[in-house]
C-alpha positions in Angstrom: 97.6 20.8 136.5 97.5 19.9 140.3 94.4 18.2 141.7 91.7 20.3 143.4 92.0 20.3 147.2 88.9 19.5 149.1 88.4 20.8 152.7 87.0 18.4 155.0 85.3 19.8 158.3 84.4 17.6 161.1 81.7 18.5 163.5 82.6 16.1 166.4 79.5 16.4 168.8 77.0 19.3 168.3 73.9 19.6 170.3 71.5 17.6 168.2 72.2 14.0 169.4 72.0 13.0 173.0 74.4 10.7 175.0 72.0 7.7 174.8 71.9 7.5 171.2 75.5 6.4 170.8 78.3 5.4 173.2 80.6 7.0 170.7 79.4 10.6 171.1 82.0 12.6 172.6 81.0 14.2 175.9 83.7 15.1 178.3 86.6 17.7 177.3 88.9 14.8 177.1 86.7 12.9 174.7 86.0 16.0 172.5 89.8 16.8 172.3 90.5 13.2 171.4 87.9 13.1 168.8 88.9 16.3 167.3 92.6 15.4 167.1 91.6 11.9 165.7 89.5 13.6 163.0 92.5 16.0 162.2 94.8 12.9 161.9 92.2 11.2 159.5 92.3 14.3 157.3 89.9 17.0 158.6 91.3 20.4 158.0 88.7 22.1 160.3 86.9 21.0 163.4 83.7 22.4 164.3 83.1 22.4 168.0 80.4 22.3 170.6 80.8 21.7 174.4 78.8 19.6 176.7 78.2 19.1 180.4 80.8 16.2 181.2 78.1 14.7 183.7 75.2 14.3 181.6 76.1 15.2 178.1 73.6 18.2 178.0 74.8 21.2 175.6 76.9 23.6 177.4 77.9 27.0 176.1 80.0 28.1 179.1 83.5 29.3 178.8 84.6 26.6 181.4 83.2 23.8 179.1 85.2 25.0 176.0 88.5 26.1 177.6 90.0 22.8 178.4 89.7 21.2 175.0 90.4 24.2 173.0 93.9 24.3 174.6 94.4 20.7 174.2 93.6 20.6 170.5 95.7 23.8 169.7 98.6 22.1 171.6 98.4 18.7 169.7 97.3 19.6 166.2 97.5 22.4 163.7 93.9 21.8 162.7 91.6 25.0 162.3 89.4 25.2 165.3 85.9 26.6 164.6 83.6 27.4 167.6 79.8 27.3 167.2 77.6 30.3 167.7 74.7 28.0 167.2 75.0 26.4 170.7 71.5 24.8 171.1 68.0 25.9 170.6 67.5 26.5 174.2 70.1 29.2 174.6 69.8 33.0 174.0 72.1 34.7 171.5 74.2 36.1 174.2 74.9 32.7 175.6 75.8 31.2 172.2 78.1 34.1 171.3 80.1 34.2 174.5 82.8 31.5 173.7 83.5 33.0 170.2 83.6 36.7 171.5 86.0 35.4 174.3 88.4 33.0 172.5 88.3 34.7 169.0 88.8 31.5 166.9 89.9 31.5 163.3 86.4 30.3 162.4 82.9 30.4 164.0 79.6 29.1 162.6 76.7 31.3 161.9 73.2 30.4 161.1 71.5 32.7 158.6 68.1 32.7 160.1 65.5 31.7 162.6 64.1 28.3 161.9 62.1 25.2 163.0 64.4 22.6 163.9 62.7 19.4 164.2 64.6 16.8 166.3 61.6 15.1 167.7 61.4 12.3 165.0 64.4 10.7 166.6 62.0 9.6 169.3 60.7 7.1 166.9 64.1 5.3 166.8 65.4 5.9 170.4 63.0 4.9 173.2 65.1 5.0 176.3 67.3 7.6 178.0 69.9 7.6 180.7 69.5 11.3 181.5 66.3 13.2 182.4 66.8 16.1 180.1 67.2 14.0 176.8 63.4 13.0 176.1 62.1 16.4 177.0 64.8 18.1 174.9 64.0 16.2 171.8 60.1 16.3 172.3 60.4 20.3 172.9 61.8 20.8 169.4 58.2 20.4 168.2 57.3 23.9 169.6 60.8 25.5 169.7 62.1 27.8 167.3 65.9 28.3 166.7 66.1 32.1 166.9 68.7 34.0 164.8 66.9 37.2 163.7 68.6 39.8 161.6 69.4 41.6 164.8 70.9 38.5 166.2 72.9 37.8 163.2 74.1 41.5 163.1 75.1 41.3 166.7 77.4 38.3 166.0 79.0 39.8 163.1 79.6 43.2 164.7 80.8 41.6 167.9 83.4 39.5 166.1 84.3 42.2 163.4 87.5 43.2 165.0 88.7 39.8 166.0 89.6 38.6 162.6 87.2 35.6 163.0 85.7 34.4 159.8 82.5 32.4 159.4 81.2 29.0 158.5 77.9 30.5 157.1 75.2 27.8 157.6 72.5 28.0 155.1 69.6 25.5 155.7 67.4 27.0 153.1 67.4 29.1 149.9 66.2 32.3 151.8 69.3 31.9 154.1 71.5 32.6 151.1 69.6 35.8 150.3 69.9 36.7 154.0 73.6 36.4 153.4 73.4 38.5 150.4 71.8 41.3 152.5 74.7 41.2 155.1 77.2 41.2 152.1 75.5 44.3 150.6 75.9 46.0 153.9 79.4 45.2 154.1 79.2 43.1 157.4 80.4 40.1 155.6 83.3 40.1 153.1 84.5 37.5 150.6 85.5 34.9 150.3 82.7 33.6 152.3 82.6 29.8 153.4 78.9 28.6 152.8 78.0 25.4 154.5 74.8 24.2 152.9 72.9 21.9 155.3 70.3 19.3 153.8 68.0 16.9 155.3 67.2 18.4 158.6 63.6 18.6 159.4 62.7 22.3 159.2 65.2 23.1 156.5 65.8 22.1 152.8 65.6 18.5 151.8 68.1 16.0 150.6 67.0 15.4 146.9 69.8 16.0 144.3 67.7 19.0 143.0 67.8 20.6 146.3 71.7 20.4 146.4 71.8 21.8 142.8 69.4 24.6 143.6 71.5 25.7 146.6 74.6 25.7 144.5 73.1 27.5 141.6 71.5 30.3 143.8 74.8 30.8 145.7 76.7 31.0 142.3 74.2 33.5 140.9 74.4 35.7 144.1 78.1 35.4 144.9 79.8 34.5 141.7 83.5 33.3 142.6 83.4 35.1 145.9 82.6 32.1 147.9 83.7 28.5 148.9 81.0 25.9 149.1 80.6 23.1 151.6 77.8 20.7 152.4 76.5 18.6 155.3 73.9 15.8 154.9 72.0 14.9 158.1 71.7 11.4 159.2 71.7 8.7 156.6 72.2 11.6 153.8 75.7 12.2 155.1 77.9 10.5 152.3 75.6 10.8 149.2 75.3 14.5 149.9 79.1 14.7 150.5 79.6 12.7 147.3 77.6 15.1 145.2 79.6 18.2 146.5 82.9 16.6 145.7 81.7 16.0 142.1 80.3 19.5 141.9 83.5 21.2 143.0 82.7 21.6 146.7 83.9 20.7 150.0 82.4 18.5 152.9 81.5 18.3 156.4 81.1 15.0 158.3 80.9 14.1 162.2 78.8 12.8 164.7 77.1 16.2 165.1 75.5 15.6 161.7 75.2 11.7 161.7 75.7 8.9 164.2 76.1 6.3 161.5 79.0 4.9 159.1 76.5 2.6 157.2 73.0 1.3 157.2 72.2 0.4 160.8 75.8 0.7 161.9 76.9 3.5 164.4 80.1 5.2 163.5 82.9 4.2 166.1 84.5 7.7 165.9 84.5 10.9 164.0 87.7 10.0 162.4 86.1 6.9 160.9 83.6 9.2 158.9 86.6 11.5 158.0 88.4 8.4 156.6 85.4 7.3 154.7 84.8 10.8 152.9 88.6 11.0 152.4 88.4 7.9 150.4 85.7 9.2 148.3 87.8 12.5 147.5 90.9 10.5 146.6 89.1 8.0 144.6 88.1 11.0 142.3 91.6 12.0 142.0 91.3 14.8 144.2 93.4 16.0 147.3 92.4 16.4 150.8 93.2 19.9 152.0 95.7 20.4 154.8 94.9 22.9 157.6 97.6 25.2 155.9 95.5 24.7 152.6 92.3 25.5 154.4 93.9 28.7 155.9 95.1 29.8 152.4 91.8 28.9 150.7 89.6 30.6 153.3 92.0 33.6 154.0 92.1 32.8 157.8 94.1 34.8 160.2 96.1 31.8 161.6 96.2 29.7 164.7 98.6 32.0 166.5 96.1 34.8 166.7 93.4 33.2 168.8 92.7 33.8 172.5 93.2 30.3 173.8 
């Protein structure tokens, strides 16, 4: 019997970490494209992409911020490109949705609910900042809510319905699985789903093995064999959560969006370094790393020739 193939997603920059936290966090379009291509070369089948202001690293959901690196990545790699609809906590749903609606990627991320999204604990570790926006952005997460109401989710789903874009469905808690079930029942999401379970971020489910198992059991009960499961662990939980998913039949996500680290107290030098480390875990267990073509087949994607970039 052939070995099971495990999809590695790499989230290369995100909107959680700020530039002062790591000199290796990709900021400019050139850095983001290099990071994505490097991650693909190391074994990532999918790259999950945010954009940033190249001058100060602030999250930027404008079309002008995305366009340069989308084109370069597509030209230089066959990796599956996944564009965020999460953007950052400070953006409206229309701002967050615009790049996906315009560029029509194979995959887009979609958070299944409004939630507290606590970034402020990072202020205990990082004390000095190069840019004026960083400290208030982190501190402001004490009182901000990431807003994704039922109406917001429906708007994203219906806007993308005719584009052939499928979703990395981000579930930060058990209730998000039931929200997904609601949209499945209404026919707005069709199997096979790609469920990304998120562990260890303040405001969502924790990182205990029981939390991981409960998310998997609940998804199994709700969706049977109609979904593909992946996990990401925030911060220092990245690799141990990934190891659990691999052992439980799932897929994994790594990248500097989710964790800046490669080991205790050691900053990751690149996204590719994290991909390589999780690839070793996969292969040491006798499994195979999925190629972009494998991921397209497993997730029934439309293909890189049908995007608008």
